[in-house]
mmCIF file of N, CA and C in Angstrom:
data_model
loop_
_atom_site.group_PDB
_atom_site.id
_atom_site.type_symbol
_atom_site.label_atom_id
_atom_site.label_comp_id
_atom_site.label_asym_id
_atom_site.label_seq_id
_atom_site.Cartn_x
_atom_site.Cartn_y
_atom_site.Cartn_z
ATOM 1 N N MET A 1 -10.550 -8.687 3.088
ATOM 2 C CA MET A 1 -10.416 -9.551 4.238
ATOM 3 C C MET A 1 -11.756 -9.593 4.967
ATOM 4 N N ASN A 2 -12.029 -10.681 5.596
ATOM 5 C CA ASN A 2 -13.253 -10.828 6.341
ATOM 6 C C ASN A 2 -13.166 -10.019 7.631
ATOM 7 N N GLN A 3 -14.204 -9.268 7.926
ATOM 8 C CA GLN A 3 -14.199 -8.397 9.096
ATOM 9 C C GLN A 3 -14.028 -9.181 10.390
ATOM 10 N N ASP A 4 -14.434 -10.463 10.417
ATOM 11 C CA ASP A 4 -14.294 -11.277 11.620
ATOM 12 C C ASP A 4 -12.831 -11.521 11.992
ATOM 13 N N GLN A 5 -11.911 -11.252 11.077
ATOM 14 C CA GLN A 5 -10.493 -11.446 11.364
ATOM 15 C C GLN A 5 -9.917 -10.334 12.224
ATOM 16 N N PHE A 6 -10.652 -9.227 12.375
ATOM 17 C CA PHE A 6 -10.138 -8.082 13.111
ATOM 18 C C PHE A 6 -10.808 -7.955 14.466
ATOM 19 N N ASP A 7 -10.044 -7.514 15.427
ATOM 20 C CA ASP A 7 -10.575 -7.180 16.745
ATOM 21 C C ASP A 7 -11.100 -5.755 16.636
ATOM 22 N N ILE A 8 -12.396 -5.634 16.381
ATOM 23 C CA ILE A 8 -12.984 -4.329 16.102
ATOM 24 C C ILE A 8 -12.825 -3.367 17.271
ATOM 25 N N SER A 9 -12.696 -3.899 18.475
ATOM 26 C CA SER A 9 -12.540 -3.026 19.633
ATOM 27 C C SER A 9 -11.227 -2.247 19.589
ATOM 28 N N SER A 10 -10.290 -2.677 18.731
ATOM 29 C CA SER A 10 -9.008 -1.986 18.683
ATOM 30 C C SER A 10 -9.008 -0.821 17.698
ATOM 31 N N ILE A 11 -10.141 -0.584 17.018
ATOM 32 C CA ILE A 11 -10.190 0.562 16.108
ATOM 33 C C ILE A 11 -10.025 1.828 16.924
ATOM 34 N N ASP A 12 -9.129 2.664 16.445
ATOM 35 C CA ASP A 12 -8.875 3.891 17.175
ATOM 36 C C ASP A 12 -8.617 4.950 16.127
ATOM 37 N N GLY A 13 -9.381 6.009 16.138
ATOM 38 C CA GLY A 13 -9.236 7.026 15.110
ATOM 39 C C GLY A 13 -8.690 8.311 15.685
ATOM 40 N N SER A 14 -7.849 8.962 14.949
ATOM 41 C CA SER A 14 -7.336 10.258 15.358
ATOM 42 C C SER A 14 -7.071 11.073 14.111
ATOM 43 N N THR A 15 -6.987 12.364 14.290
ATOM 44 C CA THR A 15 -6.706 13.233 13.158
ATOM 45 C C THR A 15 -5.233 13.607 13.166
ATOM 46 N N PHE A 16 -4.734 13.984 12.001
ATOM 47 C CA PHE A 16 -3.353 14.460 11.922
ATOM 48 C C PHE A 16 -3.277 15.575 10.893
ATOM 49 N N LYS A 17 -2.226 16.363 11.021
ATOM 50 C CA LYS A 17 -2.017 17.495 10.124
ATOM 51 C C LYS A 17 -0.643 17.388 9.490
ATOM 52 N N GLY A 18 -0.515 18.024 8.370
ATOM 53 C CA GLY A 18 0.769 18.120 7.700
ATOM 54 C C GLY A 18 0.816 19.428 6.952
ATOM 55 N N GLU A 19 1.977 19.788 6.491
ATOM 56 C CA GLU A 19 2.148 21.070 5.813
ATOM 57 C C GLU A 19 1.224 21.209 4.599
ATOM 58 N N ARG A 20 1.067 20.115 3.831
ATOM 59 C CA ARG A 20 0.245 20.149 2.618
ATOM 60 C C ARG A 20 -1.066 19.384 2.768
ATOM 61 N N ILE A 21 -1.375 18.904 3.984
ATOM 62 C CA ILE A 21 -2.477 17.968 4.195
ATOM 63 C C ILE A 21 -3.651 18.612 4.929
ATOM 64 N N ILE A 22 -4.868 18.228 4.505
ATOM 65 C CA ILE A 22 -6.086 18.584 5.229
ATOM 66 C C ILE A 22 -6.896 17.301 5.422
ATOM 67 N N ASN A 23 -7.823 17.324 6.355
ATOM 68 C CA ASN A 23 -8.728 16.190 6.609
ATOM 69 C C ASN A 23 -7.988 14.877 6.856
ATOM 70 N N GLY A 24 -6.878 14.923 7.573
ATOM 71 C CA GLY A 24 -6.110 13.713 7.858
ATOM 72 C C GLY A 24 -6.744 12.897 8.967
ATOM 73 N N CYS A 25 -6.915 11.602 8.728
ATOM 74 C CA CYS A 25 -7.483 10.706 9.731
ATOM 75 C C CYS A 25 -6.657 9.419 9.756
ATOM 76 N N TRP A 26 -6.386 8.916 10.952
ATOM 77 C CA TRP A 26 -5.540 7.739 11.135
ATOM 78 C C TRP A 26 -6.274 6.767 12.027
ATOM 79 N N SER A 27 -6.377 5.519 11.631
ATOM 80 C CA SER A 27 -6.999 4.505 12.473
ATOM 81 C C SER A 27 -6.192 3.213 12.395
ATOM 82 N N THR A 28 -6.321 2.390 13.410
ATOM 83 C CA THR A 28 -5.612 1.113 13.437
ATOM 84 C C THR A 28 -6.572 0.009 13.868
ATOM 85 N N MET A 29 -6.299 -1.188 13.389
ATOM 86 C CA MET A 29 -7.038 -2.384 13.799
ATOM 87 C C MET A 29 -6.044 -3.521 13.962
ATOM 88 N N LYS A 30 -6.323 -4.414 14.911
ATOM 89 C CA LYS A 30 -5.490 -5.601 15.106
ATOM 90 C C LYS A 30 -6.249 -6.823 14.632
ATOM 91 N N THR A 31 -5.524 -7.766 14.047
ATOM 92 C CA THR A 31 -6.141 -9.030 13.681
ATOM 93 C C THR A 31 -6.285 -9.895 14.921
ATOM 94 N N LYS A 32 -7.246 -10.791 14.894
ATOM 95 C CA LYS A 32 -7.407 -11.749 15.974
ATOM 96 C C LYS A 32 -6.437 -12.900 15.720
ATOM 97 N N GLY A 33 -6.061 -13.591 16.746
ATOM 98 C CA GLY A 33 -5.229 -14.781 16.570
ATOM 99 C C GLY A 33 -3.755 -14.482 16.615
ATOM 100 N N ASP A 34 -2.992 -15.527 16.360
ATOM 101 C CA ASP A 34 -1.546 -15.436 16.443
ATOM 102 C C ASP A 34 -0.927 -15.906 15.137
ATOM 103 N N PRO A 35 -0.025 -15.188 14.494
ATOM 104 C CA PRO A 35 0.544 -13.922 14.926
ATOM 105 C C PRO A 35 -0.441 -12.773 14.693
ATOM 106 N N THR A 36 -0.241 -11.703 15.423
ATOM 107 C CA THR A 36 -1.100 -10.540 15.322
ATOM 108 C C THR A 36 -0.538 -9.578 14.272
ATOM 109 N N PHE A 37 -1.439 -9.064 13.440
ATOM 110 C CA PHE A 37 -1.068 -8.045 12.461
ATOM 111 C C PHE A 37 -1.837 -6.775 12.804
ATOM 112 N N VAL A 38 -1.230 -5.637 12.537
ATOM 113 C CA VAL A 38 -1.864 -4.348 12.783
ATOM 114 C C VAL A 38 -2.039 -3.650 11.436
ATOM 115 N N ALA A 39 -3.279 -3.239 11.154
ATOM 116 C CA ALA A 39 -3.576 -2.484 9.940
ATOM 117 C C ALA A 39 -3.639 -1.008 10.307
ATOM 118 N N ASN A 40 -2.776 -0.221 9.731
ATOM 119 C CA ASN A 40 -2.773 1.230 9.928
ATOM 120 C C ASN A 40 -3.358 1.853 8.670
ATOM 121 N N ASP A 41 -4.381 2.639 8.847
ATOM 122 C CA ASP A 41 -5.104 3.227 7.736
ATOM 123 C C ASP A 41 -5.059 4.740 7.880
ATOM 124 N N ILE A 42 -4.509 5.442 6.885
ATOM 125 C CA ILE A 42 -4.539 6.903 6.914
ATOM 126 C C ILE A 42 -5.296 7.387 5.681
ATOM 127 N N SER A 43 -6.104 8.398 5.874
ATOM 128 C CA SER A 43 -6.797 9.034 4.757
ATOM 129 C C SER A 43 -6.593 10.537 4.899
ATOM 130 N N PHE A 44 -6.553 11.224 3.774
ATOM 131 C CA PHE A 44 -6.254 12.656 3.797
ATOM 132 C C PHE A 44 -6.576 13.262 2.442
ATOM 133 N N ALA A 45 -6.575 14.569 2.382
ATOM 134 C CA ALA A 45 -6.666 15.331 1.144
ATOM 135 C C ALA A 45 -5.500 16.313 1.139
ATOM 136 N N LEU A 46 -5.147 16.768 -0.020
ATOM 137 C CA LEU A 46 -4.096 17.779 -0.144
ATOM 138 C C LEU A 46 -4.757 19.150 -0.235
ATOM 139 N N LYS A 47 -4.100 20.157 0.320
ATOM 140 C CA LYS A 47 -4.666 21.516 0.315
ATOM 141 C C LYS A 47 -4.974 21.985 -1.102
ATOM 142 N N ASN A 48 -4.121 21.632 -2.061
ATOM 143 C CA ASN A 48 -4.347 22.076 -3.436
ATOM 144 C C ASN A 48 -5.284 21.138 -4.204
ATOM 145 N N GLU A 49 -5.750 20.039 -3.580
ATOM 146 C CA GLU A 49 -6.717 19.103 -4.185
ATOM 147 C C GLU A 49 -7.759 18.719 -3.138
ATOM 148 N N PRO A 50 -8.522 19.653 -2.614
ATOM 149 C CA PRO A 50 -9.428 19.357 -1.499
ATOM 150 C C PRO A 50 -10.541 18.374 -1.841
ATOM 151 N N ASP A 51 -10.846 18.177 -3.124
ATOM 152 C CA ASP A 51 -11.925 17.273 -3.513
ATOM 153 C C ASP A 51 -11.455 15.840 -3.801
ATOM 154 N N ARG A 52 -10.170 15.574 -3.661
ATOM 155 C CA ARG A 52 -9.632 14.229 -3.902
ATOM 156 C C ARG A 52 -9.160 13.652 -2.577
ATOM 157 N N GLN A 53 -9.697 12.497 -2.196
ATOM 158 C CA GLN A 53 -9.313 11.846 -0.936
ATOM 159 C C GLN A 53 -8.345 10.708 -1.230
ATOM 160 N N TYR A 54 -7.224 10.684 -0.534
ATOM 161 C CA TYR A 54 -6.236 9.616 -0.650
ATOM 162 C C TYR A 54 -6.360 8.685 0.556
ATOM 163 N N VAL A 55 -6.159 7.400 0.336
ATOM 164 C CA VAL A 55 -6.203 6.416 1.416
ATOM 165 C C VAL A 55 -4.992 5.500 1.271
ATOM 166 N N LEU A 56 -4.308 5.270 2.379
ATOM 167 C CA LEU A 56 -3.142 4.394 2.402
ATOM 168 C C LEU A 56 -3.296 3.430 3.566
ATOM 169 N N THR A 57 -3.181 2.139 3.297
ATOM 170 C CA THR A 57 -3.270 1.128 4.351
ATOM 171 C C THR A 57 -1.985 0.324 4.384
ATOM 172 N N LEU A 58 -1.396 0.221 5.559
ATOM 173 C CA LEU A 58 -0.195 -0.581 5.763
ATOM 174 C C LEU A 58 -0.500 -1.625 6.821
ATOM 175 N N MET A 59 -0.234 -2.887 6.496
ATOM 176 C CA MET A 59 -0.476 -3.953 7.460
ATOM 177 C C MET A 59 0.872 -4.560 7.817
ATOM 178 N N VAL A 60 1.171 -4.599 9.111
ATOM 179 C CA VAL A 60 2.450 -5.127 9.571
ATOM 180 C C VAL A 60 2.245 -6.157 10.666
ATOM 181 N N ARG A 61 3.195 -7.034 10.773
ATOM 182 C CA ARG A 61 3.175 -8.039 11.832
ATOM 183 C C ARG A 61 3.605 -7.385 13.132
ATOM 184 N N GLU A 62 2.835 -7.605 14.202
ATOM 185 C CA GLU A 62 3.130 -6.953 15.472
ATOM 186 C C GLU A 62 4.144 -7.736 16.293
ATOM 187 N N ASP A 63 4.399 -8.948 15.928
ATOM 188 C CA ASP A 63 5.349 -9.816 16.609
ATOM 189 C C ASP A 63 6.694 -9.092 16.750
ATOM 190 N N GLY A 64 7.112 -8.821 17.973
ATOM 191 C CA GLY A 64 8.355 -8.087 18.201
ATOM 192 C C GLY A 64 9.591 -8.792 17.703
ATOM 193 N N GLU A 65 9.516 -10.115 17.581
ATOM 194 C CA GLU A 65 10.684 -10.878 17.152
ATOM 195 C C GLU A 65 10.904 -10.803 15.643
ATOM 196 N N ARG A 66 9.803 -10.856 14.865
ATOM 197 C CA ARG A 66 9.932 -10.907 13.415
ATOM 198 C C ARG A 66 9.283 -9.735 12.701
ATOM 199 N N GLY A 67 8.564 -8.881 13.423
ATOM 200 C CA GLY A 67 7.891 -7.773 12.772
ATOM 201 C C GLY A 67 8.297 -6.453 13.407
ATOM 202 N N ILE A 68 7.947 -5.361 12.728
ATOM 203 C CA ILE A 68 8.342 -4.058 13.265
ATOM 204 C C ILE A 68 7.348 -3.535 14.287
ATOM 205 N N GLY A 69 6.154 -4.116 14.316
ATOM 206 C CA GLY A 69 5.191 -3.760 15.346
ATOM 207 C C GLY A 69 4.461 -2.462 15.110
ATOM 208 N N LYS A 70 3.430 -2.250 15.905
ATOM 209 C CA LYS A 70 2.582 -1.073 15.789
ATOM 210 C C LYS A 70 3.379 0.208 15.981
ATOM 211 N N ARG A 71 4.209 0.266 16.993
ATOM 212 C CA ARG A 71 4.986 1.477 17.269
ATOM 213 C C ARG A 71 5.938 1.770 16.114
ATOM 214 N N GLY A 72 6.563 0.748 15.567
ATOM 215 C CA GLY A 72 7.500 0.968 14.464
ATOM 216 C C GLY A 72 6.828 1.521 13.228
ATOM 217 N N ILE A 73 5.658 0.977 12.879
ATOM 218 C CA ILE A 73 4.973 1.465 11.682
ATOM 219 C C ILE A 73 4.418 2.864 11.915
ATOM 220 N N GLU A 74 4.007 3.170 13.138
ATOM 221 C CA GLU A 74 3.549 4.529 13.437
ATOM 222 C C GLU A 74 4.683 5.530 13.240
ATOM 223 N N ASP A 75 5.889 5.170 13.663
ATOM 224 C CA ASP A 75 7.043 6.054 13.468
ATOM 225 C C ASP A 75 7.334 6.263 11.981
ATOM 226 N N ILE A 76 7.228 5.194 11.195
ATOM 227 C CA ILE A 76 7.484 5.295 9.752
ATOM 228 C C ILE A 76 6.450 6.198 9.093
ATOM 229 N N ILE A 77 5.169 6.001 9.434
ATOM 230 C CA ILE A 77 4.115 6.831 8.840
ATOM 231 C C ILE A 77 4.301 8.297 9.244
ATOM 232 N N ALA A 78 4.509 8.543 10.534
ATOM 233 C CA ALA A 78 4.598 9.919 11.034
ATOM 234 C C ALA A 78 5.856 10.635 10.567
ATOM 235 N N ASN A 79 6.978 9.940 10.510
ATOM 236 C CA ASN A 79 8.248 10.609 10.221
ATOM 237 C C ASN A 79 8.693 10.549 8.761
ATOM 238 N N TYR A 80 8.177 9.601 7.987
ATOM 239 C CA TYR A 80 8.644 9.454 6.606
ATOM 240 C C TYR A 80 7.528 9.603 5.576
ATOM 241 N N ILE A 81 6.403 8.915 5.790
ATOM 242 C CA ILE A 81 5.349 8.938 4.777
ATOM 243 C C ILE A 81 4.603 10.266 4.773
ATOM 244 N N VAL A 82 4.037 10.675 5.906
ATOM 245 C CA VAL A 82 3.228 11.902 5.946
ATOM 246 C C VAL A 82 4.021 13.134 5.492
ATOM 247 N N PRO A 83 5.249 13.352 5.963
ATOM 248 C CA PRO A 83 5.971 14.558 5.514
ATOM 249 C C PRO A 83 6.309 14.561 4.018
ATOM 250 N N ASN A 84 6.297 13.400 3.377
ATOM 251 C CA ASN A 84 6.676 13.322 1.965
ATOM 252 C C ASN A 84 5.496 13.151 1.022
ATOM 253 N N ILE A 85 4.284 13.314 1.508
ATOM 254 C CA ILE A 85 3.099 13.147 0.665
ATOM 255 C C ILE A 85 3.025 14.276 -0.354
ATOM 256 N N THR A 86 2.859 13.898 -1.604
ATOM 257 C CA THR A 86 2.631 14.861 -2.679
ATOM 258 C C THR A 86 1.527 14.306 -3.575
ATOM 259 N N SER A 87 1.053 15.108 -4.481
ATOM 260 C CA SER A 87 -0.012 14.704 -5.381
ATOM 261 C C SER A 87 0.417 13.520 -6.246
ATOM 262 N N LEU A 88 -0.500 12.580 -6.445
ATOM 263 C CA LEU A 88 -0.201 11.447 -7.324
ATOM 264 C C LEU A 88 -0.085 11.875 -8.771
ATOM 265 N N ASP A 89 -0.612 13.050 -9.108
ATOM 266 C CA ASP A 89 -0.499 13.540 -10.477
ATOM 267 C C ASP A 89 0.959 13.642 -10.906
ATOM 268 N N ARG A 90 1.834 13.929 -9.955
ATOM 269 C CA ARG A 90 3.261 14.042 -10.264
ATOM 270 C C ARG A 90 3.851 12.709 -10.719
ATOM 271 N N LEU A 91 3.280 11.604 -10.241
ATOM 272 C CA LEU A 91 3.770 10.282 -10.652
ATOM 273 C C LEU A 91 3.625 10.061 -12.152
ATOM 274 N N ASN A 92 2.620 10.689 -12.751
ATOM 275 C CA ASN A 92 2.376 10.492 -14.176
ATOM 276 C C ASN A 92 3.505 11.041 -15.049
ATOM 277 N N GLU A 93 4.300 11.941 -14.513
ATOM 278 C CA GLU A 93 5.431 12.467 -15.267
ATOM 279 C C GLU A 93 6.497 11.396 -15.500
ATOM 280 N N ASP A 94 6.628 10.459 -14.549
ATOM 281 C CA ASP A 94 7.700 9.477 -14.613
ATOM 282 C C ASP A 94 7.246 8.039 -14.784
ATOM 283 N N SER A 95 5.946 7.761 -14.560
ATOM 284 C CA SER A 95 5.492 6.372 -14.626
ATOM 285 C C SER A 95 4.065 6.279 -15.143
ATOM 286 N N HIS A 96 3.662 5.065 -15.480
ATOM 287 C CA HIS A 96 2.309 4.809 -15.973
ATOM 288 C C HIS A 96 1.820 3.473 -15.415
ATOM 289 N N PHE A 97 0.509 3.228 -15.533
ATOM 290 C CA PHE A 97 -0.082 1.989 -15.038
ATOM 291 C C PHE A 97 0.018 0.871 -16.066
ATOM 292 N N GLU A 98 0.252 -0.314 -15.579
ATOM 293 C CA GLU A 98 0.180 -1.549 -16.359
ATOM 294 C C GLU A 98 -0.719 -2.497 -15.577
ATOM 295 N N SER A 99 -1.259 -3.511 -16.241
ATOM 296 C CA SER A 99 -2.077 -4.537 -15.589
ATOM 297 C C SER A 99 -1.529 -5.909 -15.921
ATOM 298 N N PHE A 100 -1.616 -6.805 -14.938
ATOM 299 C CA PHE A 100 -1.127 -8.163 -15.113
ATOM 300 C C PHE A 100 -1.925 -9.068 -14.187
ATOM 301 N N ASN A 101 -2.673 -10.011 -14.740
ATOM 302 C CA ASN A 101 -3.498 -10.929 -13.953
ATOM 303 C C ASN A 101 -4.390 -10.193 -12.956
ATOM 304 N N ASN A 102 -5.081 -9.160 -13.423
ATOM 305 C CA ASN A 102 -5.992 -8.351 -12.600
ATOM 306 C C ASN A 102 -5.292 -7.568 -11.499
ATOM 307 N N TYR A 103 -4.002 -7.345 -11.603
ATOM 308 C CA TYR A 103 -3.233 -6.567 -10.639
ATOM 309 C C TYR A 103 -2.695 -5.340 -11.363
ATOM 310 N N ASN A 104 -2.938 -4.147 -10.831
ATOM 311 C CA ASN A 104 -2.460 -2.905 -11.434
ATOM 312 C C ASN A 104 -1.237 -2.405 -10.686
ATOM 313 N N TYR A 105 -0.267 -1.888 -11.407
ATOM 314 C CA TYR A 105 0.971 -1.401 -10.809
ATOM 315 C C TYR A 105 1.562 -0.330 -11.715
ATOM 316 N N ARG A 106 2.524 0.399 -11.191
ATOM 317 C CA ARG A 106 3.183 1.451 -11.960
ATOM 318 C C ARG A 106 4.537 0.977 -12.478
ATOM 319 N N VAL A 107 4.876 1.463 -13.681
ATOM 320 C CA VAL A 107 6.149 1.159 -14.322
ATOM 321 C C VAL A 107 6.751 2.477 -14.805
ATOM 322 N N LEU A 108 8.063 2.620 -14.681
ATOM 323 C CA LEU A 108 8.727 3.823 -15.197
ATOM 324 C C LEU A 108 8.436 3.978 -16.688
ATOM 325 N N ASN A 109 8.220 5.222 -17.149
ATOM 326 C CA ASN A 109 7.828 5.473 -18.537
ATOM 327 C C ASN A 109 8.833 4.951 -19.560
ATOM 328 N N ASP A 110 10.114 5.013 -19.262
ATOM 329 C CA ASP A 110 11.105 4.572 -20.248
ATOM 330 C C ASP A 110 11.558 3.127 -20.045
ATOM 331 N N ALA A 111 10.882 2.379 -19.164
ATOM 332 C CA ALA A 111 11.245 0.977 -18.930
ATOM 333 C C ALA A 111 10.700 0.098 -20.053
ATOM 334 N N VAL A 112 11.440 -0.970 -20.330
ATOM 335 C CA VAL A 112 11.070 -1.920 -21.374
ATOM 336 C C VAL A 112 10.864 -3.286 -20.724
ATOM 337 N N GLU A 113 9.791 -3.967 -21.132
ATOM 338 C CA GLU A 113 9.539 -5.295 -20.587
ATOM 339 C C GLU A 113 10.520 -6.293 -21.180
ATOM 340 N N GLU A 114 11.091 -7.117 -20.310
ATOM 341 C CA GLU A 114 12.023 -8.156 -20.744
ATOM 342 C C GLU A 114 11.350 -9.518 -20.649
ATOM 343 N N ALA A 115 11.890 -10.478 -21.365
ATOM 344 C CA ALA A 115 11.341 -11.830 -21.355
ATOM 345 C C ALA A 115 11.510 -12.458 -19.970
ATOM 346 N N SER A 116 10.513 -13.238 -19.570
ATOM 347 C CA SER A 116 10.553 -13.948 -18.303
ATOM 348 C C SER A 116 10.250 -15.415 -18.564
ATOM 349 N N SER A 117 10.930 -16.288 -17.855
ATOM 350 C CA SER A 117 10.704 -17.719 -18.025
ATOM 351 C C SER A 117 9.530 -18.225 -17.184
ATOM 352 N N ASN A 118 8.904 -17.326 -16.418
ATOM 353 C CA ASN A 118 7.798 -17.697 -15.549
ATOM 354 C C ASN A 118 6.557 -16.908 -15.966
ATOM 355 N N GLU A 119 5.441 -17.597 -16.206
ATOM 356 C CA GLU A 119 4.225 -16.929 -16.662
ATOM 357 C C GLU A 119 3.607 -16.010 -15.615
ATOM 358 N N HIS A 120 4.054 -16.101 -14.374
ATOM 359 C CA HIS A 120 3.515 -15.285 -13.289
ATOM 360 C C HIS A 120 4.422 -14.094 -12.961
ATOM 361 N N ILE A 121 5.475 -13.898 -13.746
ATOM 362 C CA ILE A 121 6.442 -12.825 -13.473
ATOM 363 C C ILE A 121 6.614 -11.937 -14.701
ATOM 364 N N LYS A 122 6.614 -10.621 -14.462
ATOM 365 C CA LYS A 122 6.953 -9.640 -15.499
ATOM 366 C C LYS A 122 8.166 -8.864 -15.006
ATOM 367 N N ILE A 123 9.094 -8.590 -15.914
ATOM 368 C CA ILE A 123 10.312 -7.869 -15.574
ATOM 369 C C ILE A 123 10.425 -6.649 -16.487
ATOM 370 N N TYR A 124 10.723 -5.503 -15.888
ATOM 371 C CA TYR A 124 10.903 -4.257 -16.627
ATOM 372 C C TYR A 124 12.270 -3.680 -16.270
ATOM 373 N N LYS A 125 12.961 -3.112 -17.262
ATOM 374 C CA LYS A 125 14.234 -2.430 -17.009
ATOM 375 C C LYS A 125 14.233 -1.116 -17.759
ATOM 376 N N ASP A 126 14.781 -0.101 -17.101
ATOM 377 C CA ASP A 126 14.887 1.183 -17.781
ATOM 378 C C ASP A 126 16.340 1.408 -18.195
ATOM 379 N N PRO A 127 16.600 2.376 -19.082
ATOM 380 C CA PRO A 127 17.959 2.607 -19.585
ATOM 381 C C PRO A 127 18.997 2.946 -18.516
ATOM 382 N N LYS A 128 18.551 3.436 -17.356
ATOM 383 C CA LYS A 128 19.484 3.780 -16.288
ATOM 384 C C LYS A 128 19.863 2.568 -15.444
ATOM 385 N N GLY A 129 19.253 1.392 -15.729
ATOM 386 C CA GLY A 129 19.591 0.180 -14.991
ATOM 387 C C GLY A 129 18.639 -0.183 -13.871
ATOM 388 N N ILE A 130 17.553 0.563 -13.713
ATOM 389 C CA ILE A 130 16.575 0.244 -12.669
ATOM 390 C C ILE A 130 15.728 -0.933 -13.140
ATOM 391 N N SER A 131 15.641 -1.976 -12.305
ATOM 392 C CA SER A 131 14.842 -3.161 -12.627
ATOM 393 C C SER A 131 13.621 -3.215 -11.730
ATOM 394 N N GLN A 132 12.533 -3.711 -12.291
ATOM 395 C CA GLN A 132 11.303 -3.889 -11.534
ATOM 396 C C GLN A 132 10.749 -5.263 -11.889
ATOM 397 N N MET A 133 10.491 -6.078 -10.860
ATOM 398 C CA MET A 133 9.942 -7.407 -11.091
ATOM 399 C C MET A 133 8.584 -7.501 -10.397
ATOM 400 N N ILE A 134 7.574 -7.896 -11.151
ATOM 401 C CA ILE A 134 6.219 -8.046 -10.637
ATOM 402 C C ILE A 134 5.890 -9.536 -10.652
ATOM 403 N N GLU A 135 5.523 -10.079 -9.485
ATOM 404 C CA GLU A 135 5.115 -11.480 -9.393
ATOM 405 C C GLU A 135 3.656 -11.521 -8.960
ATOM 406 N N VAL A 136 2.817 -12.157 -9.760
ATOM 407 C CA VAL A 136 1.399 -12.262 -9.448
ATOM 408 C C VAL A 136 0.990 -13.719 -9.618
ATOM 409 N N TYR A 137 0.713 -14.354 -8.493
ATOM 410 C CA TYR A 137 0.304 -15.750 -8.498
ATOM 411 C C TYR A 137 -1.168 -15.852 -8.121
ATOM 412 N N PRO A 138 -1.917 -16.709 -8.800
ATOM 413 C CA PRO A 138 -3.335 -16.869 -8.442
ATOM 414 C C PRO A 138 -3.487 -17.500 -7.063
ATOM 415 N N VAL A 139 -4.529 -17.087 -6.359
ATOM 416 C CA VAL A 139 -4.826 -17.626 -5.035
ATOM 417 C C VAL A 139 -6.197 -18.275 -5.114
ATOM 418 N N GLU A 140 -6.276 -19.512 -4.662
ATOM 419 C CA GLU A 140 -7.558 -20.204 -4.664
ATOM 420 C C GLU A 140 -8.279 -19.935 -3.352
ATOM 421 N N HIS A 141 -9.564 -19.621 -3.448
ATOM 422 C CA HIS A 141 -10.380 -19.353 -2.272
ATOM 423 C C HIS A 141 -11.488 -20.395 -2.202
ATOM 424 N N LYS A 142 -11.630 -21.024 -1.042
ATOM 425 C CA LYS A 142 -12.696 -22.013 -0.860
ATOM 426 C C LYS A 142 -14.006 -21.327 -0.506
ATOM 427 N N ASP A 143 -13.927 -20.227 0.225
ATOM 428 C CA ASP A 143 -15.105 -19.492 0.641
ATOM 429 C C ASP A 143 -15.041 -18.084 0.067
ATOM 430 N N GLU A 144 -16.137 -17.351 0.235
ATOM 431 C CA GLU A 144 -16.148 -15.965 -0.225
ATOM 432 C C GLU A 144 -15.144 -15.139 0.565
ATOM 433 N N VAL A 145 -14.588 -14.136 -0.089
ATOM 434 C CA VAL A 145 -13.649 -13.233 0.565
ATOM 435 C C VAL A 145 -14.293 -11.865 0.622
ATOM 436 N N ASP A 146 -14.380 -11.322 1.836
ATOM 437 C CA ASP A 146 -14.931 -9.984 2.025
ATOM 438 C C ASP A 146 -13.808 -9.018 2.288
ATOM 439 N N PHE A 147 -13.895 -7.834 1.696
ATOM 440 C CA PHE A 147 -12.895 -6.806 1.914
ATOM 441 C C PHE A 147 -13.511 -5.692 2.723
ATOM 442 N N LEU A 148 -12.709 -5.117 3.617
ATOM 443 C CA LEU A 148 -13.183 -3.985 4.419
ATOM 444 C C LEU A 148 -13.236 -2.749 3.563
#
């Protein structure tokens, strides 16, 4: 995203701790314009993996009518995400990476790809009945796109 889309004055950084977490840092930014979106960015390392830094960014609509807002996402991060953080290495036991139209995602190891009638959709099902649908549509850009 282009940095001009964010109200840089709203960047606010703080540290956080967790049972398995070290070097936790949390910052937020608001987009300019209407509707307003809030980007919550947390970075941290795990005590048993001090040399690996994890980063998670969640962007939510702040509009109280249609979005959960800054306070709501802060509650979700603090009460659900941070306490449940574990090493990503554990994910490899149950899932693996696939790529589709330059988009990477995880699929359960025992899932099988099923036929799709849409070239922009991939469908996976595992023997237990869990379905996963990935939709990746191309986006046309008239100007350059900068990412933070």
